[in-house]
XYZ file of C-alpha atoms in Angstrom:
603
model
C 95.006 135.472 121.196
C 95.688 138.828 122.830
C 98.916 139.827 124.141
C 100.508 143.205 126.400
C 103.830 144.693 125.517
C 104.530 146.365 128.568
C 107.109 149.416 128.229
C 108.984 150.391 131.254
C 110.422 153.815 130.816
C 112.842 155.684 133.560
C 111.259 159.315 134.537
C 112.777 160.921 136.995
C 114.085 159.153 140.143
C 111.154 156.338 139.073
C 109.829 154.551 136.085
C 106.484 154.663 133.988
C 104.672 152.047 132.502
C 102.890 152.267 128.949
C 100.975 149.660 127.721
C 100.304 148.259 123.967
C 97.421 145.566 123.264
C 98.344 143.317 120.434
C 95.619 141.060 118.913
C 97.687 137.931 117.876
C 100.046 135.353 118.855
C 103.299 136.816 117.239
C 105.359 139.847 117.993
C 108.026 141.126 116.013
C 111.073 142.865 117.550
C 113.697 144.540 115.937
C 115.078 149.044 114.806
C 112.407 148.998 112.296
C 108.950 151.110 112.593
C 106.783 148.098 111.610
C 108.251 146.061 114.636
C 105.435 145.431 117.398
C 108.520 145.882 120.191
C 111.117 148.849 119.119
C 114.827 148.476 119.925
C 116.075 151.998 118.574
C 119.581 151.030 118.681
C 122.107 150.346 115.860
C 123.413 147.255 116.683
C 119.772 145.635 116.154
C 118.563 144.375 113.661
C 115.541 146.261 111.314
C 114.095 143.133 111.733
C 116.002 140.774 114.787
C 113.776 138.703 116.172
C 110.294 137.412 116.800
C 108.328 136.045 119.785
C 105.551 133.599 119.083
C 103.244 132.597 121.979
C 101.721 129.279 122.395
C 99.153 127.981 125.297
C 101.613 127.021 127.705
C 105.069 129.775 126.715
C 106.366 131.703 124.044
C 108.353 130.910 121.249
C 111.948 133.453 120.502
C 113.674 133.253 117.239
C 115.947 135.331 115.752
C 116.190 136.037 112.139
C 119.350 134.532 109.636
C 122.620 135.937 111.570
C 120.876 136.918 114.727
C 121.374 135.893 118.009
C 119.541 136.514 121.624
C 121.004 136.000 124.723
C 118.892 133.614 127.004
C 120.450 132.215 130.528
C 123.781 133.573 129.497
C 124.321 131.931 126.312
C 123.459 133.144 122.712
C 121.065 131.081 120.380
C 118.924 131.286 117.733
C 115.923 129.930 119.372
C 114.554 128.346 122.530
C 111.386 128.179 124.535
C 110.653 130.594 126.881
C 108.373 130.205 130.200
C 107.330 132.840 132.271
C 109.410 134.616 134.191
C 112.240 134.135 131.665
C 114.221 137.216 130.507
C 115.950 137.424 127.044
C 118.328 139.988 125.940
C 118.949 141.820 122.820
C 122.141 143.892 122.986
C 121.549 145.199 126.443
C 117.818 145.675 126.161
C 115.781 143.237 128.268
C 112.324 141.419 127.585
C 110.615 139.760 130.293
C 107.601 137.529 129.839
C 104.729 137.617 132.927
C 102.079 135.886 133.221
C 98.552 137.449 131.747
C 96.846 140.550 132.489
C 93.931 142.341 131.529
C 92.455 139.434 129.905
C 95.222 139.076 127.565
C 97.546 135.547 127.591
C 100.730 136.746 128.158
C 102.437 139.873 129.173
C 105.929 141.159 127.662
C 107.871 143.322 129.747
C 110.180 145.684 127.897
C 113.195 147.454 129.709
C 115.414 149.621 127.302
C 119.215 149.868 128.202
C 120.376 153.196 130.019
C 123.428 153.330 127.654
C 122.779 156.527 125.780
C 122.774 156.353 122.015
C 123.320 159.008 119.445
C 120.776 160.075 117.993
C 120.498 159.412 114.726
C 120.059 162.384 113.028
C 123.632 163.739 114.434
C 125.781 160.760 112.843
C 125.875 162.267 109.597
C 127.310 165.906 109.012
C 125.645 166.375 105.657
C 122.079 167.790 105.009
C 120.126 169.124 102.096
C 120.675 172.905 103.066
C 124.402 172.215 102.270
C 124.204 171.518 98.779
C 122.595 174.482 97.378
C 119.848 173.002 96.215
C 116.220 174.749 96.079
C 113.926 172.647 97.290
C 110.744 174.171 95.507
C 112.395 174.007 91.735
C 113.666 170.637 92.148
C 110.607 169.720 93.262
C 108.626 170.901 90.067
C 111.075 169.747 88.020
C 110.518 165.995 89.386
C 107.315 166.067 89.470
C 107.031 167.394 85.710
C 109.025 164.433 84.801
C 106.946 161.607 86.387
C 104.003 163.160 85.199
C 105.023 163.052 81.461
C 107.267 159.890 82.079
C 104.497 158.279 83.506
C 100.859 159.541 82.971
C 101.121 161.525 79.526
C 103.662 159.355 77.716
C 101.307 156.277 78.798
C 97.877 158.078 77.684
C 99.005 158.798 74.420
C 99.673 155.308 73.923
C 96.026 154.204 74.972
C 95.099 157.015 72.121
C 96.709 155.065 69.520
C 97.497 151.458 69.636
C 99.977 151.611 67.018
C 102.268 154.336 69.491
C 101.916 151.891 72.100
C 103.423 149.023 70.467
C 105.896 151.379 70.045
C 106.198 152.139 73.099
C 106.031 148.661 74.349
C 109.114 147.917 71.799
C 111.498 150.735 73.057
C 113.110 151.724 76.779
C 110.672 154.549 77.114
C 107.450 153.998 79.870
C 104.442 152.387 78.536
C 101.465 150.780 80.271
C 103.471 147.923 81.195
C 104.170 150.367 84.290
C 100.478 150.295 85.088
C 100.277 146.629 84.955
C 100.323 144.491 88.206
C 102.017 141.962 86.156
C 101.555 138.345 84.677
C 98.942 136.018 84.522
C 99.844 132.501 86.073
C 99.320 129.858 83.148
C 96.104 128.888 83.644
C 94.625 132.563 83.503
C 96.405 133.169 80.336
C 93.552 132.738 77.829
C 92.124 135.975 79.170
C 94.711 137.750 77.653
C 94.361 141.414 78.064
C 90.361 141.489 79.010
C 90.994 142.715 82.968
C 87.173 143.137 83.297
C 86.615 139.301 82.761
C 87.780 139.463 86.760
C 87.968 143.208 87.618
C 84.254 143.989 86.780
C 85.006 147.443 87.992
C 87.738 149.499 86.747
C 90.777 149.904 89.272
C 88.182 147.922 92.322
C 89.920 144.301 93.362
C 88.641 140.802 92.013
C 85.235 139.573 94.010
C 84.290 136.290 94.730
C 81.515 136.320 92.342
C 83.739 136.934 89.246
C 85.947 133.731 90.532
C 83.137 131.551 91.373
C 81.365 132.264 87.883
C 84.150 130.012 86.570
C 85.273 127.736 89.902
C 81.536 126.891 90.421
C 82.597 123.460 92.318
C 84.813 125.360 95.131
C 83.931 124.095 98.593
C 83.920 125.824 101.449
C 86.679 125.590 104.363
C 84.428 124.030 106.669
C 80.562 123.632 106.647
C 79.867 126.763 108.632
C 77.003 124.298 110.712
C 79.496 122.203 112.009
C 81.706 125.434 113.594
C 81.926 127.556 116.851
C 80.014 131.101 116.988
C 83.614 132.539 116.969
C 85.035 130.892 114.063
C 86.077 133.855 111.494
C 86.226 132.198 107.847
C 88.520 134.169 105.300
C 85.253 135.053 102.792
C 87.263 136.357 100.282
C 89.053 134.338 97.456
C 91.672 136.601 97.000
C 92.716 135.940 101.286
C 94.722 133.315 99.820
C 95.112 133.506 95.968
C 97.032 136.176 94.653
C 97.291 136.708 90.995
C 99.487 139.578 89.187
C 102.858 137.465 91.348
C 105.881 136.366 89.947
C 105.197 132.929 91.373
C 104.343 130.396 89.127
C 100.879 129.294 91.216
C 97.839 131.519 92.254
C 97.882 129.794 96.064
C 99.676 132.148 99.101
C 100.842 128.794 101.249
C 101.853 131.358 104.100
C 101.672 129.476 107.482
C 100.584 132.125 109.015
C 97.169 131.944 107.105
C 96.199 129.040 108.766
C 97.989 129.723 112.345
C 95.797 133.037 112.634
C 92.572 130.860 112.953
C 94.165 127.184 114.477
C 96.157 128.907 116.914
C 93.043 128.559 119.343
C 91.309 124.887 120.145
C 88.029 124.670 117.743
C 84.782 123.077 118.162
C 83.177 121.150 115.621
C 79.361 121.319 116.598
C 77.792 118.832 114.866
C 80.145 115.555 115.994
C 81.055 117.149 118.831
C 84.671 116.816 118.361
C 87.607 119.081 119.342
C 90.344 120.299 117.426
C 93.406 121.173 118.906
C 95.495 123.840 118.440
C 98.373 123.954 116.314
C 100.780 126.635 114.782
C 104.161 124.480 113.530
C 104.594 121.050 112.621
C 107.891 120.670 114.138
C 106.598 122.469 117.422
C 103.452 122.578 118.291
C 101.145 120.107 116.484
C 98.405 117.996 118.124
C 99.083 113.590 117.873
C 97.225 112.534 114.429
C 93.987 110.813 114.506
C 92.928 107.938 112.339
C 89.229 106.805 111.214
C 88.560 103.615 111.950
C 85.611 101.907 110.791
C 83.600 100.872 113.895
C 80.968 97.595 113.393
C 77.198 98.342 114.331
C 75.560 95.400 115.648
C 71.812 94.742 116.142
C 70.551 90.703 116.763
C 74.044 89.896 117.370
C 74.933 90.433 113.341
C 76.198 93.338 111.494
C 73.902 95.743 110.289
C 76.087 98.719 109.447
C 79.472 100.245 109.966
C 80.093 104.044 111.014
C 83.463 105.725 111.177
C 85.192 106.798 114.919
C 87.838 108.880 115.336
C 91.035 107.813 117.588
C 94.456 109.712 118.565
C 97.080 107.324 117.580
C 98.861 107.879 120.598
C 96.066 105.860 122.586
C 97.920 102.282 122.712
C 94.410 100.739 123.390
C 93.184 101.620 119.740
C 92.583 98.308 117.844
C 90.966 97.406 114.429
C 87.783 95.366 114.222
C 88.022 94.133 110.353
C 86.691 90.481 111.303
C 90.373 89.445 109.685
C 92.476 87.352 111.583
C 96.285 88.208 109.462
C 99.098 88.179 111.604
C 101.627 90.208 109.592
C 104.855 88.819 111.703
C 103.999 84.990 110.246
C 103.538 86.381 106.754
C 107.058 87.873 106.784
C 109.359 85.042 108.837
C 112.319 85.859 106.755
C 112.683 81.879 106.475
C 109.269 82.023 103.970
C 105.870 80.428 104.634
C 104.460 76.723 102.905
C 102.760 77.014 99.995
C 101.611 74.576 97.324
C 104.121 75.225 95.097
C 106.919 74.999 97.768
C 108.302 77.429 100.451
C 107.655 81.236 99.390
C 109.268 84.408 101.706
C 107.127 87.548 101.179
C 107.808 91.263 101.319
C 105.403 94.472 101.927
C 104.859 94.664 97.940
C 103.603 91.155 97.716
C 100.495 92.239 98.497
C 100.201 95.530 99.099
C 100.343 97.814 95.490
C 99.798 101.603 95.591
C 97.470 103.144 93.684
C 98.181 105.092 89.972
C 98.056 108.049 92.057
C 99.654 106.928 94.859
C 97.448 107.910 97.566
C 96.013 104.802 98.423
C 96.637 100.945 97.892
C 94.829 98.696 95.507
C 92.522 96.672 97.120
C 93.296 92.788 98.844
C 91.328 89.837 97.303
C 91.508 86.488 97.761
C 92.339 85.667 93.884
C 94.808 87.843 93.385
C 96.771 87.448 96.565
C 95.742 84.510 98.582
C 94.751 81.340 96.987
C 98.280 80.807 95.291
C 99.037 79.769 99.181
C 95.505 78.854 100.382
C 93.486 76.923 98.084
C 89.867 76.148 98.893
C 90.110 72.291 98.392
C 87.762 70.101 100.528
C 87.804 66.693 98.734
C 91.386 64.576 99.160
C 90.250 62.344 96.234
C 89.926 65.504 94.098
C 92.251 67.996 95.289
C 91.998 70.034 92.452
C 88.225 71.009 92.835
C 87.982 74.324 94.814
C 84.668 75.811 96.506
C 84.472 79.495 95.459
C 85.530 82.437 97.664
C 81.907 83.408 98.062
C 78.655 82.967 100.274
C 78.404 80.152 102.814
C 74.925 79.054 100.696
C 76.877 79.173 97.493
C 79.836 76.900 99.139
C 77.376 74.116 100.572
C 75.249 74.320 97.260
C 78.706 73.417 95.543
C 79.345 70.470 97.321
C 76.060 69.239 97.180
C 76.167 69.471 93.703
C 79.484 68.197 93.355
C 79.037 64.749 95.827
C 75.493 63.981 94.149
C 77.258 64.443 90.784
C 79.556 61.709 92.047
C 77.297 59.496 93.400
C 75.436 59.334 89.942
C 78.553 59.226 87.501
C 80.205 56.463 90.226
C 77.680 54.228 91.304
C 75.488 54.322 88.445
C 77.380 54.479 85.431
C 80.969 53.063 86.297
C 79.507 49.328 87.114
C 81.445 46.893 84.960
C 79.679 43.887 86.743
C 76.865 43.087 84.627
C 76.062 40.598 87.178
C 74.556 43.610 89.230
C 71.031 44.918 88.592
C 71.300 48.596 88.426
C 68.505 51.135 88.489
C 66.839 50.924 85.015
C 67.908 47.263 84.544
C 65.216 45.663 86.817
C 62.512 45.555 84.841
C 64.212 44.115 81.518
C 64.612 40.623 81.907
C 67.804 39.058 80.917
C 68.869 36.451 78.274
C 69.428 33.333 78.522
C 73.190 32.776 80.112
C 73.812 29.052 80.216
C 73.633 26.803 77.316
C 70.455 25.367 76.453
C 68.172 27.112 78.995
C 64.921 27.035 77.555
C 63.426 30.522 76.644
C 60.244 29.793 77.896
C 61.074 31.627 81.439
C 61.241 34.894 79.948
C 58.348 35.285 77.834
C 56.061 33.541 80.521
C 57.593 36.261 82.701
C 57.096 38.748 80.724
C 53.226 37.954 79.846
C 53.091 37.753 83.792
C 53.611 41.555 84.399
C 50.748 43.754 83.540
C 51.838 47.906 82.768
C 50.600 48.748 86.045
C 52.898 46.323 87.875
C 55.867 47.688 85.692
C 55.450 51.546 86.459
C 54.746 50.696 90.044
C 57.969 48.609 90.650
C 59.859 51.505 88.603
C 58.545 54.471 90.516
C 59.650 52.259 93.705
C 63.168 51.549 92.630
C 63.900 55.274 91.513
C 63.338 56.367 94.619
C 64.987 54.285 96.044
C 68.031 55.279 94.165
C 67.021 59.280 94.730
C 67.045 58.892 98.186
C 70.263 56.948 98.067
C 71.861 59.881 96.285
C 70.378 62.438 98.826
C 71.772 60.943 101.887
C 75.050 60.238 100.348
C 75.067 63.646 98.890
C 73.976 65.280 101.850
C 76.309 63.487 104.318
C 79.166 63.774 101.936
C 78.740 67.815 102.080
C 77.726 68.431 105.274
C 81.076 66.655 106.526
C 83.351 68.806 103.920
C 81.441 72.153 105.033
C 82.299 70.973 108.403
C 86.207 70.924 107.750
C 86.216 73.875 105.425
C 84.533 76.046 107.516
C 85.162 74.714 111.072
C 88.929 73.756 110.368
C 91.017 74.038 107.886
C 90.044 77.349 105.621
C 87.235 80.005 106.322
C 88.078 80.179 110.336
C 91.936 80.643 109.027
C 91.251 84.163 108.225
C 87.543 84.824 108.895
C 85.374 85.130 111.905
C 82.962 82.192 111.513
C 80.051 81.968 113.605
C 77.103 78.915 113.767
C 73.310 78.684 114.597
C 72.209 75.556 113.960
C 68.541 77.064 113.633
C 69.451 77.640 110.382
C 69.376 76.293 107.074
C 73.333 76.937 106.709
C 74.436 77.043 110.110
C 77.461 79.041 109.020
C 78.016 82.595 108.861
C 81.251 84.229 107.988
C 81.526 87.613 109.328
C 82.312 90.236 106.188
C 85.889 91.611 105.966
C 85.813 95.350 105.913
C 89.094 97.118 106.064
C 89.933 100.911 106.312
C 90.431 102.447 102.898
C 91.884 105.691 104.183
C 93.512 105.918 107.934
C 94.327 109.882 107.560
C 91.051 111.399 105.549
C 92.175 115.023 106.771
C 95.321 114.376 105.278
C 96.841 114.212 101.750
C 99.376 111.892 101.781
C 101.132 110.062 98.853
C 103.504 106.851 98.790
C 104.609 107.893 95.553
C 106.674 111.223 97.061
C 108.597 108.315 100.017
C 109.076 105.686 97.681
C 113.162 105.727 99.095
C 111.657 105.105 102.434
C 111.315 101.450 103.511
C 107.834 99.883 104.258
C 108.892 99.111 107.773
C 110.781 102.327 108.324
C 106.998 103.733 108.576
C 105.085 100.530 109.495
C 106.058 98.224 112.152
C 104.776 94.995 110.287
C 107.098 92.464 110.840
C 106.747 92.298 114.697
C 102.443 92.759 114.448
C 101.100 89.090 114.951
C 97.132 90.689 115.640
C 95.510 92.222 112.551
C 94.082 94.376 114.683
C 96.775 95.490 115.584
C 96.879 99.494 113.976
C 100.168 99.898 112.103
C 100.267 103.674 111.260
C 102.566 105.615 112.271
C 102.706 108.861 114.514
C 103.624 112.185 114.418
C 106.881 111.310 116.348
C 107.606 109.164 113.222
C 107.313 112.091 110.361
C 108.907 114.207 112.491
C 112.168 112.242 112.259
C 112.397 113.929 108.501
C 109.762 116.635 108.488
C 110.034 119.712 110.587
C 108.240 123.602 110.369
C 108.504 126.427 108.463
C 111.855 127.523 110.017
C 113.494 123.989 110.745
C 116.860 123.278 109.646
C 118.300 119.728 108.808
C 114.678 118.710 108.416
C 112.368 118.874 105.122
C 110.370 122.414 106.047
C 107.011 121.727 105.774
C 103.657 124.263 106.221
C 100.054 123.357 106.630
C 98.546 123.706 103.007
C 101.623 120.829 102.594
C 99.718 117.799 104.099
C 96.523 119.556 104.553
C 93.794 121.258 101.842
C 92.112 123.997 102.187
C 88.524 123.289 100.095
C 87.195 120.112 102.221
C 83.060 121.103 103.568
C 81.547 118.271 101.518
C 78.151 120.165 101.334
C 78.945 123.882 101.226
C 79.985 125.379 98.204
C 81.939 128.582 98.378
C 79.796 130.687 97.468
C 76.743 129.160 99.631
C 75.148 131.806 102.504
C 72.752 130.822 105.659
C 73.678 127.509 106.520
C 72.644 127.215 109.701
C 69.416 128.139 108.708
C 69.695 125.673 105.707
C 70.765 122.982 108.434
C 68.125 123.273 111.187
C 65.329 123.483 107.885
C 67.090 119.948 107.326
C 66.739 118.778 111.004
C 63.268 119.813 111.103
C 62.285 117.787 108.351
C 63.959 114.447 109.337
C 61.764 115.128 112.527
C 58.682 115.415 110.798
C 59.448 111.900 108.551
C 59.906 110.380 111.653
């Protein structure tokens, strides 16, 4: 962003204009020389204010103390649109719209109340002390040069003088020094040239990366506009030689120099919006949500979509039916062991790191209330949480299982022929019934009879089982998945073209809502679940349940908020995130459109 600081200065009986092009989105006003906009006047401040321009105004805040006076009242900050004037003790700054291809222009008008110049408010000078200027000047510079170059040197001369040195008040090379090593760095000790390969030249990115050989890139440079200006050196952002206790610079401004301005991602073709302060001027978060790919009416594949979260038509498609709102009637839900009331942590656990939440499953969190029965004479046999083939193979197991332990085995009436008992003739029940029956029965049946009449009556009894079996199932895989369990929760769908007729749609959930985010339960665990997450009035689990930027904003603000938790950029997002592109990577365009070329080719 460009902006004009337009100087109107009174010559004559008229005024004159002089112009000043600033590249970036922030002036600074104030007495001092490094101000963009120069109040020479006492009562300002070195440093009083500063004017921050955004797409659609500017931005004034004045430092700690400071006030501006806008409309007639002083504050401490406020928008300002253009057209607008603010004042700073007398002086006047105007903002107009652009000119001269720059966003905004800043009109400066100086007060006409003369000051005194500031060279007349003190009566003292050098000439009235006495002083020659040419001897005191030898004499100080003889006494930084032994101070601080000889003393010094003769300590690199001998080691033994420079632990000396080191030990007593007088200058040693500690003065040279830029100063400590942050903990991690510390095993280098005092062997400079493991980064500074050249004596007195700064660190390069090829002594960092010969130790940080994982560092990703920023962004894949493929997936960025033409005008996108990366910060190629590691030391942009990591300063060693500080007194801070971490290498990282988490400056705002950093990241506001580049995100100021909307970016394009190339390869999604996706826009990023512009953004400079949390508290104001931050685009709406997005989510990922994954999106179901169909093909033949079934599921091939899922990809993941992007969505604002202020679009109220957003929905989930997980193939879950949970309404949240019946899980959490304060009066408690039916269960088998009685009437149970549920909370957020009943099923949802965070993660050891506390980034994410441990996954659902049906054993661990659902069957305690819904148990897979199917048979009311056996309520304790369960079908597994699994395949609709493994289900109906269970049941047919289980009823022909049945059918041979009940009607085969479990006959007390001998009076019955059973299966295995027809070709063994009986004894003799009623007193004095001559034997002769049986053995002219027996002599009566050749082998091949036998084996014929027994192949006959077993199956017989197999296709008894079958039907039983098979009728038995098919009626219980009917109610389980047509009624009373799998189309609870599940989409359930049926083509009676197939063997199994059933299909239950697979359950995939979002793992991570805010990938371009780090966020952590573990830092709001005083917050309340529903504080966040509006769960107890959600009866759709489609129904998207994170929360907006309007929501963190209620305890998070910017850099310069007050009564709200400050917060910069490098705070929620990283830095490191291209997946492919190591840091130290070059030509990746080319690298890309090789790629492209051969998926062509393959294809």
């Amino acid at each position: 962003m460009k902006l004009l600081i337009r100087h109107l200065k009174k010559q004559g009986q008229g005024q004159t204009t002089e112009d000043v092009f600033v590249e970036g989105d922030t002036l600074l006003i104030g007495r001092g020389t490094n101000q963009h906009i120069l109040l020479p006047d006492q009562r300002v401040a070195l440093a009083h204010a500063k004017l921050t321009a955004y797409n659609d105004g500017c931005k004034i805040s004045a430092s700690t103390g400071k006030y501006v006076l806008f409309n007639g009242q002083m504050v401490k900050k406020c928008m300002v649109s253009v057209g607008d004037t603010i004042e700073i003790s007398g002086h006047k700054i105007t903002l107009l719209p652009g000119d001269k291809g720059c966003a905004f222009v800043v009109e400066v008008t100086l007060s006409t109340v003369k000051q005194e110049p500031l060279q007349n408010r003190y009566q003292v000078n050098f000439n009235d002390l006495n002083l020659h200027k040419r001897s005191w000047s030898w004499l100080l510079f003889s006494l930084i040069f032994i101070l601080c170059l000889a003393l010094p040197i003769s300590g690199v001369l001998s080691p033994s003088w420079m632990e000396t040195l080191r030990e007593s008040s007088l200058p040693s090379d500690g003065q040279w020094l830029a100063g400590d090593l942050i903990k991690p760095h510390k095993f280098m000790g005092d062997d400079c040239s493991q980064c500074h390969v050249n004596a007195f030249e700064p660190t390069t990115n090829e002594a960092c990366l010969s130790c940080h050989t994982t560092i990703k890139q920023h962004v894949a440079e493929i997936n960025i506009t033409a005008d996108f200006s990366p910060l190629n050196q590691c030391t942009s952002c990591h300063k060693e030689h500080n007194s801070k206790e971490v290498l990282s610079d988490y400056s705002q401004q950093i990241c506001v120099n580049c995100h100021v301005n909307i970016s394009q991602d190339k390869r999604n073709n996706r826009e990023y919006g512009s953004a400079t302060d949390f508290e104001g001027h931050h685009p709406a978060f997005s989510v990922s949500m994954l999106k179901p790919i169909i093909a033949n009416r079934k599921i091939t594949s899922w990809q993941t979509e992007r969505h604002l979260l202020n679009d109220n038509k957003i929905t989930e498609k997980s193939n879950l039916k949970f309404p949240h709102k019946l899980h959490m009637d304060p009066k408690g839900i039916k269960s088998a062991t009685g009437d149970v009331q549920l909370a957020c942590n009943s099923c949802h656990e965070p993660e050891t790191n506390g980034m994410a939440m441990k996954p659902i499953t049906m054993e661990k969190n659902c069957q305690s209330c819904h148990q897979l029965t199917f048979d009311p004479e056996d309520p304790q046999r369960v079908v597994p949480h699994g395949s609709p083939a493994d289900v109906v193979m269970m049941m047919r197991e289980y009823y022909a299982f049945r059918f041979i332990y009940q009607n085969l085995n479990n006959d007390l009436d001998d009076s019955i022929v059973k299966a295995g008992d027809l070709f063994t003739v009986r004894k003799v029940r009623r007193p004095g019934r001559d034997e002769r029956l049986r053995t002219e029965f027996e002599q009566s049946l050749n082998s091949q009879t036998i084996a014929s009449i027994e192949k006959l009556t077993k199956q017989t009894v197999r296709t008894d089982a079958l039907v039983w079996a098979e009728s038995r199932a098919n009626q219980a895989a009917i109610d389980i998945f047509e009624r009373q369990a799998c189309d609870v929760c599940h989409v359930v769908t049926k083509d009676e073209s197939n063997d199994i007729p059933w299909q239950v749609e697979p359950v995939v959930l979002t793992k991570r809502w805010l990938p371009k985010a780090d966020f952590t339960h573990d830092s709001h665990q005083t917050m309340v679940c529903l504080d966040c997450h509006n769960a107890s009035s959600s009866e759709l689990s489609s129904d998207v349940l994170i929360p907006d930027i309007e929501n963190c904003r209620d305890c998070h603000g910017g850099v310069e908020s007050e009564n709200l938790i400050p917060n910069t950029c490098i705070d929620c997002h990283g830095f490191h995130k291209a997946k492919e592109h190591l840091f130290g990577q070059k030509n990746y365009n080319h690298e890309f459109n090789k790629t492209v070329e051969q998926m062509k080719n393959e294809h």
